[in-house]
Amino acid sequence: MKKSLLVLCVWGISTALIPTFAQDLHTQKIPLDPTVKTGKLKNGITYYIKKNVEPKNRAELRLIIKAGSVLETDAQQGLAHFMEHMNFNGTTNFPKNELVNFLQKTGVRFGADLNAYTGFDETVYMLPIPTDSTGLLEKGLQVLDDWAHGALLDPTEIEKERGVVLEESRMGRGAQQRMRDKYLKMILNNSRYAERLPIGKDSILKTFKPESIKAFYKDWYRPDLMAVVAVGDFDVAKVEAIIAQKFGKIPSVVKPKTRTEYTIPLNGGTDVAIVTDPEYPQNVIQLIYKQPNSKEKSMFDVRNNIAQGLYNAMMGQRMQELTQKANPPFLYGASSYSDFLGNLDSYTSIALAKDPASVETALTALLEENARVQKFGFTAPELERAKKDLVNQMEQSLKEKDKTKSANYVQEYLDNFLHQKPYMGIEAYYAFLQKEIGGIKLEEINLLAKKYITDKNRAVVIMGPEKGKDALPTEAKIRTMLAQTNTDLKAYVDDVLDSPLLKTEPKPGKVVSEKAEEKLGITELTLSNGVKILLKPTDFKNDEILIQATGKGGYSLFPGERETGIMTGYMLQSGGVGPYNQTQLQKFLAGKTVGVEPYLNELKEGVEGSTNPKDLETTLQLIYAYFTEPRKDAEVVGGMLANQKSYLENMRKTLTPDKVYSDTLNAVLTSNNPDRRPLTPESIDKVSLDRGIEIYKNRFADASDFVFTFVGAFKVEAIKPLLEKYIGGLPSTDRDDTYKHPNIFPPKGRIEKTIYKGLEPKSRVTIVTSGEYDYKPENNIQIEALQEVLQIKLIEALREEESGVYGVRVSDDVDKLPTGHYRFNIGFGCAPENVDKLVSRTLTEMKKIKDNGADPKDIEKFVAETRRKTEVALKTNGFWINYIDENTFLGDDLNEVLEEDKLLKSITVASTKAAANQYFSDDNFIKVVLMPEKK
């Protein structure tokens, strides 16, 4: 639920528009979810506990501190965030790095699972923890207790962490940051928030005394500003007892420092900022209407939030339709009402213009759409569709209430503690929605535009490239545009179609063979048209069915037509299907859970889909239509391609350091092969819609070489008739196609390249080792282990010991087709002066594994992380749809996943040593470095 958006008496809107029963909601308190156990300890700590068994044997723990960067003194800027870092560098029960070390051994990954963030008003620590090992949950709560009041703040560790935080600051520098610094004070009205960005100031991060951060910790990490959240598969009473026992010992603070609630003042005027930068390639417009927020205190506020959601949905649909026109006014646009910051909400309209000269056109389009809804309002059909979509979404949430992940719940309790937002629970909310939504009338919604869009407390921010600044509208011009009224404005025309999705009903096929893979719970059907279907019914979700259809070939079968091949899927999606254009199709599907996307890439073509049991037939109809009735829309595709060309032209006119770096790296790794070069404006000129349709029809003309996979909430016998009708009715020519693999892999030999680009003093490093490879499960698991143990070691070496990076990423990639290849990528950002030292340290760590094998403790961490990750993944539809589809495409054994435990036992010190010597190749070695421009 969002913040309350309308208190009608404040607006001066006639309450005659609101039914009497809705007005009575003012006096009704919002009920809180009774399944959540809440309380407050004597020292002031608040807690929220909820039993939830998805995923099984897991819990999500949070420690919330109602203190962030806005509370820092001038001398502490950046220390709220620095304090967050220090809680991972030594606490009472976990000295130095023992916290991360301990958690990794339990299967919790640093960064991916274990994490934290610091905002303006809060600091939040996140810890997912297994609950199936004795004492592990209690140990997890001990970690939260240590974070709350047991940080050691050792001066030596503080000195080591300075470099890490400064590197995080360095990585955030660039065009966006430079422009933000120019307009932030304006949109935040010179408030405290504008002076307290969480990252802080480098000058303070380099020089602050330990006493300063200790003072912040003492002042603000205190019981009355803390909350503990625990959601998961556990006994609520036991968790409550542990929380009381551990956190109850934290002493209350005598004479606590006042926790000031800072606000952003509203000046009533209109502010305009036009900012440019030599490294910013795009043209962005932000139109912000700021308003005081209001808390959700009664059921009337909940009803208002439903109205806000309906408004946002309808406005979002209109903005999307503008990009689907023959000559779109912008590349992207959106408008919605939501939280802003601190004490404010905002109605914000944003657009990405085609080029500097088109900024005025894009801003005009935003202003006109806002004015259109102010003047004419929405239409009854629009509101009806928005209501259908909202009810459908909430109905799904209700059906999935016992299959909702614990991580999805914790944000509700965090918002309650920090912002007093209530958490009703889906059952109560859905019942209220069903009761009230019919009474929300069009007149009510239309009045919102007059509240949201005013001539007071506005801010306009234009961001663009330095080279195009002369083509941007001036501040005077923008103010004139804001003041103008378009007298020629016409009401919105609702483009709808009520027609059968399929021109003719398919001629059903039959199941001609069926076999079961009992270990995996998969049934394989072969239909009379040659289509193979793999069915895996699950109970992981109550209302979800995922679909994947894959055929071999792709645009590899059309040499010299790569540009058209790449764009074919997008062009066909833009055209709609059957009798429906893209906009009409979206409206036709209102209130349904139907997602179908045809695609075509280099090696394969197919359809991705998602639905539920209720809408499965409509989804299958749409799949059938995409195979048999693709639709050509030359005007819409022409606009889409023109937008794409404009985007690429902007990227070329203002070459960013990241773009130059990624293009250079790509050229090195692919030997500058034309089939791997990034698209250019000239590439778009080569795209042919007519040829794209021919390619698409060729690849979808024969369904017999497709494999369809269905995973989710269905019974095999129940859906067979639908499969026979819509999949069995697909055309078949019984061809035997396959792809033509381009066989493009990193070149052999040693290549080192340095690029000089960028104004900021920051560098990027990528190291790649690669080579030929015997693709099989026994080798794949060794590659995965090598990736993880190297990642662990490089974080320890480059971050914790050298203090030279904020993060380091090691990734692995193995290819089976056309012949086996492997690749390791190592990447990090750092100070230019540290590149050589950190590269040398990286190679040293790789050599240690080659000489000695992996540290047994790191192998233990890899095994634990892999087991935990797989244990959770095996209970998700998303894992199975991708696993079955990919393994089938590659011809891999589907039973491979059942062998993981056996494969993990093969990971030893000796095996990692052998793998490192085989795969950390000195002969095939690529290093690409980005350095700032030479002055």
CSV table of N, CA and C in Angstrom, one decimal, residues 643-708:
chain,number,residue,atom,x,y,z
A,643,ASN,N,13.3,5.7,-33.4
A,643,ASN,CA,13.7,5.9,-32.0
A,643,ASN,C,15.1,5.2,-31.7
A,644,GLN,N,15.2,3.9,-32.1
A,644,GLN,CA,16.4,3.2,-31.9
A,644,GLN,C,17.6,3.8,-32.6
A,645,LYS,N,17.4,4.3,-33.8
A,645,LYS,CA,18.5,5.0,-34.5
A,645,LYS,C,18.9,6.3,-33.7
A,646,SER,N,17.9,7.0,-33.2
A,646,SER,CA,18.2,8.2,-32.5
A,646,SER,C,19.0,7.9,-31.3
A,647,TYR,N,18.6,6.9,-30.6
A,647,TYR,CA,19.4,6.5,-29.3
A,647,TYR,C,20.8,6.2,-29.7
A,648,LEU,N,21.0,5.4,-30.8
A,648,LEU,CA,22.4,5.0,-31.1
A,648,LEU,C,23.2,6.2,-31.6
A,649,GLU,N,22.5,7.1,-32.3
A,649,GLU,CA,23.2,8.3,-32.7
A,649,GLU,C,23.7,9.2,-31.5
A,650,ASN,N,22.9,9.2,-30.5
A,650,ASN,CA,23.2,10.0,-29.3
A,650,ASN,C,24.4,9.3,-28.6
A,651,MET,N,24.4,8.0,-28.6
A,651,MET,CA,25.6,7.3,-28.0
A,651,MET,C,26.9,7.5,-28.7
A,652,ARG,N,26.8,7.7,-30.0
A,652,ARG,CA,28.0,7.9,-30.8
A,652,ARG,C,28.5,9.3,-30.7
A,653,LYS,N,27.5,10.2,-30.7
A,653,LYS,CA,27.9,11.7,-30.6
A,653,LYS,C,28.6,12.0,-29.3
A,654,THR,N,28.2,11.3,-28.2
A,654,THR,CA,28.8,11.6,-26.9
A,654,THR,C,29.3,10.2,-26.4
A,655,LEU,N,30.5,9.9,-26.7
A,655,LEU,CA,31.1,8.6,-26.3
A,655,LEU,C,31.5,8.6,-24.8
A,656,THR,N,30.8,7.8,-24.0
A,656,THR,CA,31.1,7.7,-22.6
A,656,THR,C,32.2,6.8,-22.4
A,657,PRO,N,32.9,7.0,-21.3
A,657,PRO,CA,34.0,6.1,-20.9
A,657,PRO,C,33.6,4.6,-20.9
A,658,ASP,N,32.4,4.3,-20.3
A,658,ASP,CA,31.9,3.0,-20.3
A,658,ASP,C,31.6,2.4,-21.6
A,659,LYS,N,31.1,3.2,-22.5
A,659,LYS,CA,30.8,2.7,-23.9
A,659,LYS,C,32.0,2.4,-24.6
A,660,VAL,N,33.0,3.3,-24.6
A,660,VAL,CA,34.3,3.1,-25.3
A,660,VAL,C,35.0,1.8,-24.7
A,661,TYR,N,34.9,1.7,-23.4
A,661,TYR,CA,35.5,0.5,-22.8
A,661,TYR,C,34.8,-0.8,-23.2
A,662,SER,N,33.5,-0.8,-23.1
A,662,SER,CA,32.8,-2.1,-23.4
A,662,SER,C,32.9,-2.4,-24.9
A,663,ASP,N,32.9,-1.4,-25.8
A,663,ASP,CA,33.1,-1.7,-27.2
A,663,ASP,C,34.5,-2.2,-27.5
A,664,THR,N,35.5,-1.6,-26.8
A,664,THR,CA,36.9,-2.1,-27.0
A,664,THR,C,37.0,-3.5,-26.5
A,665,LEU,N,36.5,-3.8,-25.4
A,665,LEU,CA,36.6,-5.1,-24.8
A,665,LEU,C,35.9,-6.1,-25.7
A,666,ASN,N,34.7,-5.8,-26.2
A,666,ASN,CA,34.0,-6.7,-27.1
A,666,ASN,C,34.8,-6.9,-28.4
A,667,ALA,N,35.4,-5.9,-28.9
A,667,ALA,CA,36.2,-6.1,-30.1
A,667,ALA,C,37.4,-7.0,-29.9
A,668,VAL,N,38.0,-6.9,-28.7
A,668,VAL,CA,39.2,-7.7,-28.4
A,668,VAL,C,38.7,-9.2,-28.2
A,669,LEU,N,37.6,-9.4,-27.5
A,669,LEU,CA,37.2,-10.8,-27.2
A,669,LEU,C,36.6,-11.5,-28.4
A,670,THR,N,36.2,-10.7,-29.4
A,670,THR,CA,35.6,-11.3,-30.6
A,670,THR,C,36.4,-11.1,-31.8
A,671,SER,N,37.7,-10.7,-31.7
A,671,SER,CA,38.5,-10.4,-32.8
A,671,SER,C,37.8,-9.4,-33.8
A,672,ASN,N,37.0,-8.6,-33.3
A,672,ASN,CA,36.3,-7.5,-34.0
A,672,ASN,C,35.5,-8.2,-35.1
A,673,ASN,N,34.9,-9.3,-34.9
A,673,ASN,CA,34.1,-10.0,-35.8
A,673,ASN,C,32.8,-9.2,-36.1
A,674,PRO,N,32.5,-9.0,-37.4
A,674,PRO,CA,31.3,-8.2,-37.7
A,674,PRO,C,30.0,-8.7,-37.1
A,675,ASP,N,29.9,-10.0,-36.8
A,675,ASP,CA,28.7,-10.6,-36.2
A,675,ASP,C,28.6,-10.4,-34.7
A,676,ARG,N,29.6,-9.7,-34.2
A,676,ARG,CA,29.5,-9.4,-32.7
A,676,ARG,C,29.7,-7.9,-32.5
A,677,ARG,N,29.7,-7.1,-33.5
A,677,ARG,CA,29.9,-5.6,-33.3
A,677,ARG,C,28.6,-5.0,-32.8
A,678,PRO,N,28.7,-4.0,-32.0
A,678,PRO,CA,27.5,-3.3,-31.5
A,678,PRO,C,26.7,-2.7,-32.6
A,679,LEU,N,25.4,-2.6,-32.5
A,679,LEU,CA,24.6,-1.9,-33.5
A,679,LEU,C,25.0,-0.4,-33.6
A,680,THR,N,24.9,0.1,-34.8
A,680,THR,CA,25.1,1.5,-35.1
A,680,THR,C,23.9,2.1,-35.8
A,681,PRO,N,23.9,3.4,-35.9
A,681,PRO,CA,22.7,4.0,-36.7
A,681,PRO,C,22.6,3.4,-38.1
A,682,GLU,N,23.8,3.1,-38.7
A,682,GLU,CA,23.8,2.5,-40.0
A,682,GLU,C,23.2,1.1,-40.0
A,683,SER,N,23.4,0.4,-38.9
A,683,SER,CA,22.8,-0.9,-38.7
A,683,SER,C,21.2,-0.8,-38.9
A,684,ILE,N,20.6,0.2,-38.3
A,684,ILE,CA,19.2,0.4,-38.3
A,684,ILE,C,18.7,0.6,-39.8
A,685,ASP,N,19.6,1.3,-40.5
A,685,ASP,CA,19.2,1.6,-41.9
A,685,ASP,C,19.1,0.3,-42.7
A,686,LYS,N,19.8,-0.7,-42.3
A,686,LYS,CA,19.8,-2.0,-43.0
A,686,LYS,C,18.6,-2.9,-42.7
A,687,VAL,N,17.8,-2.5,-41.7
A,687,VAL,CA,16.7,-3.3,-41.2
A,687,VAL,C,15.5,-3.2,-42.2
A,688,SER,N,15.0,-4.3,-42.5
A,688,SER,CA,13.8,-4.3,-43.4
A,688,SER,C,12.6,-5.0,-42.7
A,689,LEU,N,11.5,-4.3,-42.5
A,689,LEU,CA,10.4,-5.0,-41.9
A,689,LEU,C,9.8,-6.1,-42.8
A,690,ASP,N,9.7,-5.9,-44.1
A,690,ASP,CA,9.2,-6.9,-44.9
A,690,ASP,C,10.0,-8.2,-44.9
A,691,ARG,N,11.4,-8.0,-44.9
A,691,ARG,CA,12.3,-9.2,-44.8
A,691,ARG,C,12.2,-9.8,-43.4
A,692,GLY,N,12.0,-9.0,-42.4
A,692,GLY,CA,11.9,-9.5,-41.0
A,692,GLY,C,10.6,-10.4,-40.9
A,693,ILE,N,9.6,-10.0,-41.5
A,693,ILE,CA,8.3,-10.8,-41.5
A,693,ILE,C,8.6,-12.1,-42.3
A,694,GLU,N,9.3,-12.0,-43.4
A,694,GLU,CA,9.6,-13.3,-44.1
A,694,GLU,C,10.4,-14.2,-43.3
A,695,ILE,N,11.5,-13.7,-42.6
A,695,ILE,CA,12.3,-14.5,-41.8
A,695,ILE,C,11.5,-15.1,-40.6
A,696,TYR,N,10.7,-14.3,-40.0
A,696,TYR,CA,9.8,-14.8,-38.9
A,696,TYR,C,8.9,-15.9,-39.4
A,697,LYS,N,8.2,-15.7,-40.5
A,697,LYS,CA,7.3,-16.7,-41.0
A,697,LYS,C,8.0,-18.0,-41.3
A,698,ASN,N,9.2,-17.9,-41.9
A,698,ASN,CA,10.1,-19.0,-42.2
A,698,ASN,C,10.4,-19.8,-40.9
A,699,ARG,N,10.8,-19.1,-39.9
A,699,ARG,CA,11.2,-19.8,-38.6
A,699,ARG,C,10.0,-20.4,-37.9
A,700,PHE,N,8.8,-19.8,-38.0
A,700,PHE,CA,7.6,-20.3,-37.3
A,700,PHE,C,6.7,-21.1,-38.1
A,701,ALA,N,7.1,-21.4,-39.4
A,701,ALA,CA,6.2,-22.1,-40.3
A,701,ALA,C,6.1,-23.6,-39.9
A,702,ASP,N,7.1,-24.1,-39.2
A,702,ASP,CA,7.1,-25.5,-38.9
A,702,ASP,C,7.3,-25.7,-37.4
A,703,ALA,N,6.2,-26.1,-36.7
A,703,ALA,CA,6.3,-26.3,-35.2
A,703,ALA,C,6.9,-27.6,-34.8
A,704,SER,N,7.1,-28.5,-35.8
A,704,SER,CA,7.6,-29.8,-35.5
A,704,SER,C,9.0,-29.8,-34.9
A,705,ASP,N,9.8,-28.8,-35.2
A,705,ASP,CA,11.1,-28.8,-34.6
A,705,ASP,C,11.2,-27.9,-33.3
A,706,PHE,N,10.0,-27.6,-32.8
A,706,PHE,CA,9.9,-26.9,-31.5
A,706,PHE,C,9.8,-27.9,-30.3
A,707,VAL,N,10.3,-27.5,-29.2
A,707,VAL,CA,10.1,-28.2,-27.9
A,707,VAL,C,9.3,-27.2,-27.0
A,708,PHE,N,8.1,-27.6,-26.6
A,708,PHE,CA,7.4,-26.7,-25.6
A,708,PHE,C,7.6,-27.3,-24.2
